Every structure is written in structure tokens, then in C-alpha cells.
Amino acid sequence: MPEKKTMPIRWGMIGGGRGSQIGSIHRSAALRDNTFELVAGAFDIDAARGRAFGIDLGLDEGRSYPDYRTLFAEEAERPDGIEAVSIATPNNTHFEICKASLEHGIHVVCEKPLCFTVAEAKELKALAEARGLIVGVTYGYAGHQMIEQARAMVKNGDLGEIRVVNLQFARGFHSAAVEEQNPSTRWRVDPKFAGPSYVLGDVGTHPLYLSEVILPHMNIKRLMCVRQSFVKSRAPLEDNAVTLMEYDNGAIANVWSSAVNAGSMHGQKIRIVGSRASIEWWDERPNQLSYEIQGEPVRILERGMDYLYPEARLDDRIGGGHPEGLFEAWGNLYRRFGLAINGNRGLAPEGIENLVFPSVDAGLEGVRWVENCVRSADAGGVWVDYE
Ligand code: NAD
């Protein structure tokens, strides 16, 4: 990667408080390469608990704020105020917090979904562009090296013409009504907090983004979706959904999004079938990519090896053989967010023009996909033109 010259970036966090599911990986990833420096936060819906947590993390007492509005107002008054913020709160707050951050001139790393509607996503994109600010969205699996390898293989024609895309993120953790005991699950199945979908937005958009990274030349033309609430109390939100998609080059895709795949730990997979060969990647074994040429024995490509394309080696930390995981993938993404922020403020390091990271456009595309899936499903599972 290009040499870092202008980091760490002064950084704050909203949400991700003690006991939250995703707060810790944001901090690990942002701090891992000295890309960001945590100097402020409003970590919790409970002000006292959030302040205590910030102090435990080592923040100055005065910069562990009771809520995000106070954080933005007070940081704006400081000469050393935050330059970037991460938002790791439940879905219903993303739009308002992201908007407030951009209005204060602060770069954003936002959890998915970026917001609830395409109209909101477009408003955030326009605001970010007008202010010259970066919005990154944490589709964290995209930071795995083998995703870059898959992208390079498609680009170089190793698979031939792309015909079939098989996506799934189907885990089993919510095959029963665990939300009765678990607050992190409870808001996910309540449309007031989760938005128009549960699993389509919560898990389906992850492999969707991977497909966008690996197949940037293909656009969805139309789709058809059906969704179910196998745990009845979750209706109208779905805990399982199946989507069929047609692309403009004639390829076809299916996406299985599920929280009720009993027994499955994560079950996130992307398989891309070309006219000559196929590739397949699972997030439960992220260091390997299966490369299957018709008529030849299957090859398992390993992370960190010299035979990979140079794009895949850029983020290598330790060489082949040593397993890497989700924390390294998120670290790679946060480093790209940092490079993009510096590039955007005129401090571009060499190589910045090739940076691939989930930006506001990825956030918008995720929201667009959910909106189209819900439109199709709620009309009885019919084909809809992709809008
Ligand atoms: P959670 O319920 O476990 O934690 C949410 C945290 O936000 C809590 O600490 C809560 O106190 C705090 N909070 C709530 N409202 C707040 C507010 N207004 N101001 C400040 N803090 C507030 O939720 P989670 O599972 O960590 O999910 C948070 C977000 O991260 C969701 O949008 C979810 O979709 C996303 N997520 C993304 C991934 C991923 O792979 N990218 C994985 C899990 C969760």
C-alpha cells in the first residue's frame, strides 16, 4: 500500500458501546494500523453508561459525550476536533447522524444500511459531494484479500464470460425467537428500528456488495423476490428471503438471505460461474478461493501466495500460511477509508486512484436493492424492473 503520511486521523464513535455487537471491531480496525486515533465518542443510548465506557477506553472525560448532538457541537468548537466519525448505532438513526456529521464537515464511516430509502441515500451522497467529504460503509468482508483476487480474475478473463452468480448469507442464529431475550436481536425484527426489511438488509446486502466489487461491469436489470417470516412474530419483517436477478449481460443470479438456516454458523458464500471456469469463496474460510476450471482438478488458491494477482497482495500483512480473518479485513477497509479521506482533502498518497472501498455509492446500492426486493416481494413475488 502507499506510504501513510498524514495519519492518524482524529476520530470519534457514535454507538458501539459496551456489550454492543459491532463496536469492538470498529475500534480494532480503525486503530490497527494507526490509521485513526480515538479522541471522542457518544457510545451509548444510555448517557451515563456511554460516558463511563468512553473513559474506560481512555478518552478525556470531557470528550466522552452523553449524545451525538453534544459531540458534534462541542467538537466543532475545538481546534483539535474530530475529523471523522464512525456510526455503529441501530439502523433507524443512521440517516440523521450521518447527515448531522456531514453538515459539521466531518467524514463518516457508517454501518449498513446507510439509511432506509434511496431518496435519503441520494440526499447523503449529494451532501457529501457538496462538502467534499468521504462516506465509507462497513461492508467488512470486502477487505479480505481473496475478494481482490476474485475481482482480478474476472477482470483478466480467467473465468470467461460470466453466466451465473450464486450468493447467500444464510445463518442459523435466529431460527427461534431469540429476540425475546436478546436486545441486539430485538430491534432487528422491529420495522421502527430495522427499516423495511430484516435479513435482506442485515445479511443479504453483504454478498451483494461482494458481487459489485468482483463484477463491476454487470448491472442488475430486473429482479424477483419472495420473503417469509418463519418466526411469525417477526412479520411484516422477513427472516428468510430468496431473490432472483437478471443482469444486463444476460447473466442470472440468486441470493438467499436468511437468519433461520438452522445449524449454519454464517453461510456467506459467493460462487461465480463463467463459460470457462468458476470461483467460490466462503466467509467461514476466507483465506481460500476455489478455482474450478472445467475438465481439470479443483485448485484451492491460498491467501498470501506469490501466484495471486498483485492487487490481492497489496493488503498482505503476514505472508501465506498464517490465517487472517475478519479483523484484518476490517483493518484493510479502515486503512482504505483513511487513504480516501486524505485523498479527498488534497493529501493523496501515490496509488489512491485505484482504491476500491465501499463508499456512499455502495451504501446507496444496498438501500436500492432492499427497496426493489421489498417492492417485488410485497407485490406477491413478481419480476420488477430495477429502479
Ligand atoms: P447493538 O444493539 O448490539 O448495539 C448498538 C449500540 O448503539 C449500543 O451500544 C447502544 O447503546 C448504542 N446506541 C443506540 N442508539 C444510540 C444513539 N442514539 N446514540 C449513541 N449510541 C446509541 O447493535 P449492533 O449489532 O452492534 O449493530 C449496530 C449497527 O451495526 C447496526 O446498524 C447493524 O446493522 C450494524 N452491524 C453491521 C455488521 C457488519 O458486518 N457490518 C455486523 C453487525 C451489525
Coordinates of C-alpha atoms and ligand atoms in Angstrom, one line a residue:
M1 CA 0.0 0.0 0.0
P2 CA 1.1 3.6 -0.4
E3 CA 3.1 5.1 2.4
K4 CA 1.0 6.8 5.1
K5 CA 2.0 10.3 5.7
T6 CA -1.0 12.1 7.3
M7 CA -2.4 9.6 9.8
P8 CA -3.7 9.1 12.4
I9 CA -6.9 10.9 11.7
R10 CA -8.7 12.4 14.7
W11 CA -11.7 10.1 15.1
G12 CA -14.9 9.7 17.1
M13 CA -17.5 7.0 17.5
I14 CA -21.3 7.1 17.9
G15 CA -22.8 3.9 19.3
G16 CA -20.8 0.7 19.6
G17 CA -21.0 0.9 23.4
R18 CA -20.1 -1.7 26.0
G19 CA -21.7 -5.0 25.1
S20 CA -22.7 -4.0 21.6
Q21 CA -22.1 -6.5 18.8
I22 CA -20.1 -4.5 16.4
G23 CA -18.4 -1.6 18.3
S24 CA -15.3 -3.5 19.2
I25 CA -14.3 -4.5 15.6
H26 CA -14.7 -0.8 14.5
R27 CA -12.2 0.2 17.2
S28 CA -9.8 -2.7 16.4
A29 CA -9.9 -2.0 12.7
A30 CA -9.5 1.8 12.9
L31 CA -6.7 1.6 15.4
R32 CA -4.9 -1.4 14.0
D33 CA -2.6 0.4 11.5
N34 CA -2.5 3.7 13.4
T35 CA -4.9 5.0 10.7
F36 CA -7.3 6.7 13.2
E37 CA -6.9 7.9 16.7
L38 CA -9.9 7.6 19.0
V39 CA -10.4 11.0 20.7
A40 CA -14.1 11.4 21.3
G41 CA -17.4 9.4 21.5
A42 CA -21.0 9.2 22.3
F43 CA -21.1 5.4 22.7
D44 CA -24.5 4.5 24.1
I45 CA -28.2 5.4 24.2
D46 CA -27.8 5.5 27.9
A47 CA -25.7 8.7 28.5
A48 CA -24.1 7.7 31.8
R49 CA -23.2 4.2 30.6
G50 CA -21.7 5.7 27.4
R51 CA -19.7 8.3 29.3
A52 CA -18.2 5.7 31.6
F53 CA -17.4 3.4 28.7
G54 CA -15.5 6.2 26.9
I55 CA -13.5 7.0 30.0
D56 CA -12.7 3.3 30.3
L57 CA -11.4 3.4 26.7
G58 CA -9.0 6.2 27.7
L59 CA -10.8 9.2 26.4
D60 CA -10.6 12.6 28.2
E61 CA -13.6 12.8 30.4
G62 CA -14.8 15.9 28.6
R63 CA -14.8 14.2 25.2
S64 CA -16.9 11.2 26.2
Y65 CA -20.2 12.8 25.4
P66 CA -23.8 12.0 26.5
D67 CA -25.2 12.1 22.9
Y68 CA -24.2 12.7 19.3
R69 CA -25.6 16.2 19.1
T70 CA -23.4 17.4 22.0
L71 CA -20.5 15.6 20.5
F72 CA -20.8 17.4 17.1
A73 CA -21.5 20.8 18.8
E74 CA -18.6 20.7 21.2
E75 CA -16.0 19.1 18.8
A76 CA -16.7 21.8 16.3
E77 CA -15.5 24.4 18.9
R78 CA -12.1 22.7 19.3
P79 CA -9.1 23.4 17.2
D80 CA -8.3 19.7 17.5
G81 CA -11.9 18.5 17.0
I82 CA -12.6 15.2 15.3
E83 CA -12.1 14.9 11.5
A84 CA -14.0 11.6 11.1
V85 CA -16.7 9.7 12.9
S86 CA -18.0 6.1 12.8
I87 CA -21.7 5.4 13.3
A88 CA -22.4 2.0 14.9
T89 CA -26.0 2.5 16.2
P90 CA -29.2 0.7 15.3
N91 CA -30.4 1.3 11.7
N92 CA -33.1 3.9 12.3
T93 CA -30.5 6.5 13.5
H94 CA -28.0 6.2 10.6
F95 CA -29.6 8.8 8.3
E96 CA -29.9 11.6 10.9
I97 CA -26.5 11.0 12.5
C98 CA -24.8 10.7 9.1
K99 CA -26.5 13.9 7.9
A100 CA -25.5 15.8 11.1
S101 CA -21.9 14.7 10.7
L102 CA -21.7 15.8 7.1
E103 CA -23.3 19.1 8.0
H104 CA -20.5 19.6 10.5
G105 CA -17.8 18.9 7.9
I106 CA -16.9 15.5 9.3
H107 CA -16.1 12.4 7.2
V108 CA -18.2 9.4 8.1
V109 CA -17.8 5.6 8.3
C110 CA -21.4 4.4 8.6
E111 CA -22.8 1.0 9.4
K112 CA -25.1 -0.6 6.9
P113 CA -27.8 0.0 5.9
L114 CA -26.8 3.6 5.2
C115 CA -30.4 4.6 5.6
F116 CA -33.9 3.4 4.7
T117 CA -34.8 4.9 1.3
V118 CA -33.0 5.6 -2.0
A119 CA -34.2 9.2 -1.6
E120 CA -32.3 9.5 1.7
A121 CA -29.2 7.9 0.3
K122 CA -29.2 10.3 -2.6
E123 CA -29.5 13.2 -0.1
L124 CA -26.5 12.0 1.8
K125 CA -24.5 11.4 -1.4
A126 CA -25.3 14.9 -2.6
L127 CA -24.3 16.4 0.8
A128 CA -21.1 14.5 0.9
E129 CA -20.1 15.6 -2.6
A130 CA -21.0 19.2 -2.0
R131 CA -18.9 19.3 1.2
G132 CA -16.0 17.2 -0.3
L133 CA -16.4 14.5 2.4
I134 CA -16.0 10.7 2.3
V135 CA -18.7 8.4 3.4
G136 CA -17.5 4.8 3.9
V137 CA -19.9 1.9 4.6
T138 CA -18.7 -1.1 6.6
Y139 CA -19.3 -4.0 4.2
G140 CA -16.4 -5.5 6.1
Y141 CA -16.0 -8.8 4.1
A142 CA -14.8 -6.8 1.1
G143 CA -11.5 -6.3 3.0
H144 CA -10.5 -9.9 2.5
Q145 CA -7.6 -10.4 0.1
M146 CA -9.3 -13.2 -1.8
I147 CA -12.1 -10.8 -2.8
E148 CA -9.4 -8.7 -4.6
Q149 CA -8.1 -11.9 -6.2
A150 CA -11.6 -12.8 -7.4
R151 CA -12.0 -9.3 -8.8
A152 CA -8.7 -9.5 -10.7
M153 CA -9.5 -13.0 -12.1
V154 CA -12.8 -11.8 -13.5
K155 CA -11.1 -8.7 -14.9
N156 CA -8.4 -10.8 -16.6
G157 CA -10.9 -13.1 -18.2
D158 CA -9.8 -16.3 -16.2
L159 CA -13.5 -17.3 -15.9
G160 CA -14.5 -16.4 -19.4
E161 CA -17.9 -14.9 -19.9
I162 CA -19.9 -14.6 -16.6
R163 CA -23.1 -16.7 -16.7
V164 CA -24.4 -17.4 -13.2
V165 CA -23.9 -15.7 -9.8
N166 CA -24.8 -17.7 -6.7
L167 CA -24.9 -15.6 -3.5
Q168 CA -26.0 -16.4 0.0
F169 CA -25.7 -15.2 3.6
A170 CA -27.8 -17.7 5.5
R171 CA -27.0 -18.3 9.1
G172 CA -29.0 -20.1 11.8
F173 CA -28.7 -17.9 14.9
H174 CA -32.2 -16.6 14.8
S175 CA -34.0 -19.9 13.9
A176 CA -36.0 -19.4 17.1
A177 CA -37.4 -16.2 18.7
V178 CA -34.1 -15.3 20.5
E179 CA -35.2 -11.6 20.4
E180 CA -37.4 -12.4 23.5
Q181 CA -34.1 -12.5 25.5
N182 CA -31.6 -10.6 23.3
P183 CA -31.8 -6.8 22.9
S184 CA -29.3 -6.7 19.9
T185 CA -31.8 -9.0 18.0
R186 CA -35.0 -7.3 19.3
W187 CA -34.5 -4.1 17.4
R188 CA -33.6 -6.0 14.2
V189 CA -37.1 -7.5 13.9
D190 CA -38.9 -4.3 14.6
P191 CA -39.5 -2.1 11.5
K192 CA -39.4 1.1 13.6
F193 CA -35.6 0.4 14.2
A194 CA -34.7 -2.0 11.4
G195 CA -36.4 -0.3 8.5
P196 CA -38.3 -2.1 5.6
S197 CA -36.5 -5.4 5.9
Y198 CA -34.7 -7.7 8.3
V199 CA -32.4 -10.3 6.6
L200 CA -32.4 -8.6 3.1
G201 CA -30.7 -5.6 4.6
D202 CA -29.0 -7.2 7.6
V203 CA -27.2 -10.0 5.7
G204 CA -28.2 -10.1 2.0
T205 CA -26.5 -6.8 1.2
H206 CA -23.1 -8.2 2.3
P207 CA -22.7 -10.8 -0.6
L208 CA -24.5 -8.3 -2.9
Y209 CA -21.6 -5.8 -2.2
L210 CA -19.0 -8.5 -2.8
S211 CA -20.7 -9.2 -6.2
E212 CA -20.5 -5.5 -7.0
V213 CA -16.8 -5.5 -6.2
I214 CA -16.0 -8.6 -8.2
L215 CA -18.4 -7.9 -11.1
P216 CA -18.2 -4.1 -11.6
H217 CA -19.1 -4.4 -15.2
M218 CA -22.5 -6.0 -14.6
N219 CA -25.8 -4.2 -13.7
I220 CA -29.0 -5.7 -12.4
K221 CA -31.8 -5.3 -15.0
R222 CA -34.7 -6.8 -13.1
L223 CA -35.4 -9.0 -10.0
M224 CA -38.0 -11.1 -8.3
C225 CA -38.1 -11.7 -4.5
V226 CA -40.1 -13.7 -2.0
R227 CA -39.8 -13.2 1.7
Q228 CA -41.0 -15.2 4.7
S229 CA -41.4 -14.8 8.5
F230 CA -40.8 -18.3 9.7
V231 CA -40.9 -17.0 13.3
K232 CA -44.4 -15.5 13.0
S233 CA -44.0 -12.7 15.5
R234 CA -41.4 -11.1 13.1
A235 CA -43.9 -10.3 10.4
P236 CA -44.0 -8.0 8.5
L237 CA -40.2 -8.3 8.6
E238 CA -38.7 -11.4 7.0
D239 CA -36.3 -13.9 8.5
N240 CA -35.7 -15.6 5.2
A241 CA -35.8 -14.4 1.6
V242 CA -34.9 -15.6 -1.9
T243 CA -34.1 -13.2 -4.7
L244 CA -33.6 -13.9 -8.5
M245 CA -31.8 -11.3 -10.5
E246 CA -31.1 -10.8 -14.2
Y247 CA -28.1 -8.7 -15.3
D248 CA -27.8 -6.6 -18.4
N249 CA -25.2 -9.0 -19.9
G250 CA -27.6 -11.9 -19.8
A251 CA -26.2 -13.5 -16.6
I252 CA -28.5 -14.7 -13.8
A253 CA -28.1 -14.6 -10.0
N254 CA -29.8 -15.9 -7.0
V255 CA -29.4 -14.6 -3.4
W256 CA -30.5 -16.5 -0.3
S257 CA -30.7 -14.2 2.7
S258 CA -31.6 -16.0 6.0
A259 CA -31.4 -16.0 9.8
V260 CA -33.2 -19.3 10.1
N261 CA -30.7 -21.7 8.3
A262 CA -30.6 -23.9 11.4
G263 CA -27.1 -25.2 12.2
S264 CA -25.3 -22.8 9.9
M265 CA -22.7 -20.6 11.6
H266 CA -22.6 -17.9 8.9
G267 CA -23.1 -19.4 5.5
Q268 CA -22.0 -16.5 3.5
K269 CA -20.9 -17.6 0.0
I270 CA -20.3 -16.2 -3.4
R271 CA -19.9 -18.5 -6.4
I272 CA -19.3 -17.0 -9.9
V273 CA -19.7 -19.3 -12.9
G274 CA -18.1 -18.3 -16.2
S275 CA -18.1 -20.0 -19.6
R276 CA -14.6 -21.5 -18.8
A277 CA -14.3 -21.7 -15.1
S278 CA -15.9 -20.9 -11.7
I279 CA -14.7 -19.4 -8.4
E280 CA -16.2 -19.8 -5.0
W281 CA -15.5 -18.1 -1.7
W282 CA -17.0 -18.7 1.8
D283 CA -16.5 -16.2 4.7
E284 CA -16.1 -19.1 7.1
R285 CA -12.8 -20.0 5.3
P286 CA -11.8 -16.6 4.0
N287 CA -8.1 -17.4 3.2
Q288 CA -9.1 -19.8 0.4
L289 CA -10.6 -19.3 -3.0
S290 CA -11.7 -22.3 -5.0
Y291 CA -10.8 -22.0 -8.7
E292 CA -12.5 -24.7 -10.8
I293 CA -11.7 -25.0 -14.5
Q294 CA -14.0 -27.3 -16.5
G295 CA -12.3 -30.6 -17.0
E296 CA -9.4 -30.0 -14.6
P297 CA -8.9 -30.8 -10.9
V298 CA -10.1 -28.1 -8.5
R299 CA -7.4 -25.6 -7.3
I300 CA -7.6 -24.0 -3.9
L301 CA -5.8 -20.7 -4.0
E302 CA -4.4 -19.6 -0.7
R303 CA -4.0 -16.0 0.7
G304 CA -0.6 -14.5 0.8
M305 CA 1.0 -16.6 -2.1
D306 CA 3.1 -15.3 -5.0
Y307 CA 0.8 -16.8 -7.6
L308 CA -2.0 -14.4 -6.7
Y309 CA -2.6 -11.2 -8.7
P310 CA -0.7 -8.2 -7.3
E311 CA -4.0 -6.4 -6.4
A312 CA -4.7 -9.3 -4.0
R313 CA -1.2 -9.0 -2.4
L314 CA -1.5 -5.2 -1.7
D315 CA -3.0 -5.7 1.8
D316 CA -0.9 -8.7 2.8
R317 CA 0.2 -8.5 6.4
I318 CA 2.0 -11.7 7.3
G319 CA 2.5 -14.0 4.2
G320 CA 0.8 -17.2 3.3
G321 CA 0.0 -19.9 5.8
H322 CA -0.8 -17.7 8.7
P323 CA -4.6 -17.5 8.8
E324 CA -6.1 -14.0 8.6
G325 CA -9.7 -13.2 9.5
L326 CA -12.4 -10.6 9.7
F327 CA -10.4 -8.2 11.9
E328 CA -7.7 -8.0 9.3
A329 CA -10.3 -7.5 6.6
W330 CA -11.9 -4.6 8.5
G331 CA -8.4 -3.2 9.2
N332 CA -7.8 -3.2 5.4
L333 CA -11.1 -1.3 4.9
Y334 CA -10.4 1.2 7.6
R335 CA -7.0 1.9 6.0
R336 CA -8.6 2.5 2.7
F337 CA -11.2 4.8 4.4
G338 CA -8.2 6.7 5.8
L339 CA -6.5 6.9 2.5
A340 CA -9.7 8.1 0.8
I341 CA -10.2 10.8 3.5
N342 CA -6.6 12.0 3.0
G343 CA -7.0 11.9 -0.8
N344 CA -10.2 13.9 -0.5
R345 CA -8.5 16.7 1.4
G346 CA -5.7 17.1 -1.0
L347 CA -3.2 14.8 0.7
A348 CA -3.4 12.0 -1.8
P349 CA -0.8 9.3 -1.4
E350 CA 0.5 7.6 -4.5
G351 CA -1.8 4.9 -5.9
I352 CA -5.0 6.4 -4.4
E353 CA -6.8 6.4 -7.8
N354 CA -7.0 2.6 -7.7
L355 CA -8.5 2.5 -4.2
V356 CA -11.6 0.2 -4.0
F357 CA -13.7 0.7 -0.9
P358 CA -17.4 0.7 0.0
S359 CA -18.3 4.3 -0.4
V360 CA -21.6 6.2 -0.3
D361 CA -22.4 4.6 -3.7
A362 CA -22.2 1.2 -2.1
G363 CA -24.4 2.4 0.7
L364 CA -26.9 3.7 -1.9
E365 CA -26.8 0.5 -3.9
G366 CA -27.5 -1.6 -0.8
V367 CA -30.6 0.5 0.0
R368 CA -31.7 0.4 -3.6
W369 CA -31.5 -3.4 -3.7
V370 CA -33.5 -3.8 -0.5
E371 CA -36.1 -1.3 -1.8
N372 CA -36.5 -3.3 -5.0
C373 CA -36.6 -6.7 -3.3
V374 CA -39.3 -5.4 -0.9
R375 CA -41.3 -3.9 -3.8
S376 CA -41.3 -7.3 -5.6
A377 CA -42.0 -9.4 -2.5
D378 CA -44.9 -7.3 -1.3
A379 CA -46.5 -7.4 -4.8
G380 CA -46.6 -11.2 -4.5
G381 CA -43.1 -12.1 -5.7
V382 CA -43.2 -10.7 -9.2
W383 CA -40.5 -9.5 -11.6
V384 CA -39.8 -5.8 -11.2
D385 CA -37.6 -3.6 -13.3
Y386 CA -34.6 -2.5 -11.3
E387 CA -35.1 1.1 -10.3
Ligands
NAD1 P1 -26.3 -3.4 19.3 O1 -27.8 -3.3 19.7 O2 -25.6 -4.6 19.8 O3 -25.5 -2.1 19.8 C1 -26.0 -0.8 19.4 C2 -25.2 0.2 20.3 O4 -25.5 1.5 19.9 C3 -25.4 0.1 21.8 O5 -24.2 0.4 22.4 C4 -26.4 1.2 22.0 O6 -26.4 1.7 23.3 C5 -25.9 2.3 21.0 N1 -26.9 3.3 20.6 C6 -28.2 3.1 20.3 N2 -28.7 4.3 19.9 C7 -27.8 5.3 20.1 C8 -27.7 6.7 19.9 N3 -28.8 7.3 19.5 N4 -26.6 7.3 20.2 C9 -25.5 6.6 20.6 N5 -25.5 5.3 20.8 C10 -26.6 4.6 20.6 O7 -26.3 -3.3 17.7 P2 -25.1 -3.9 16.8 O8 -25.5 -5.3 16.5 O9 -23.8 -3.5 17.3 O10 -25.5 -3.1 15.4 C11 -25.2 -1.7 15.2 C12 -25.2 -1.4 13.7 O11 -24.2 -2.2 13.2 C13 -26.5 -1.8 13.0 O12 -26.8 -0.9 12.0 C14 -26.1 -3.1 12.3 O13 -26.8 -3.3 11.1 C15 -24.7 -2.9 12.1 N6 -23.9 -4.2 12.0 C16 -23.1 -4.4 11.0 C17 -22.3 -5.5 10.8 C18 -21.3 -5.6 9.7 O14 -20.8 -6.7 9.4 N7 -21.0 -4.5 9.0 C19 -22.4 -6.5 11.8 C20 -23.3 -6.3 12.9 C21 -24.0 -5.2 13.0

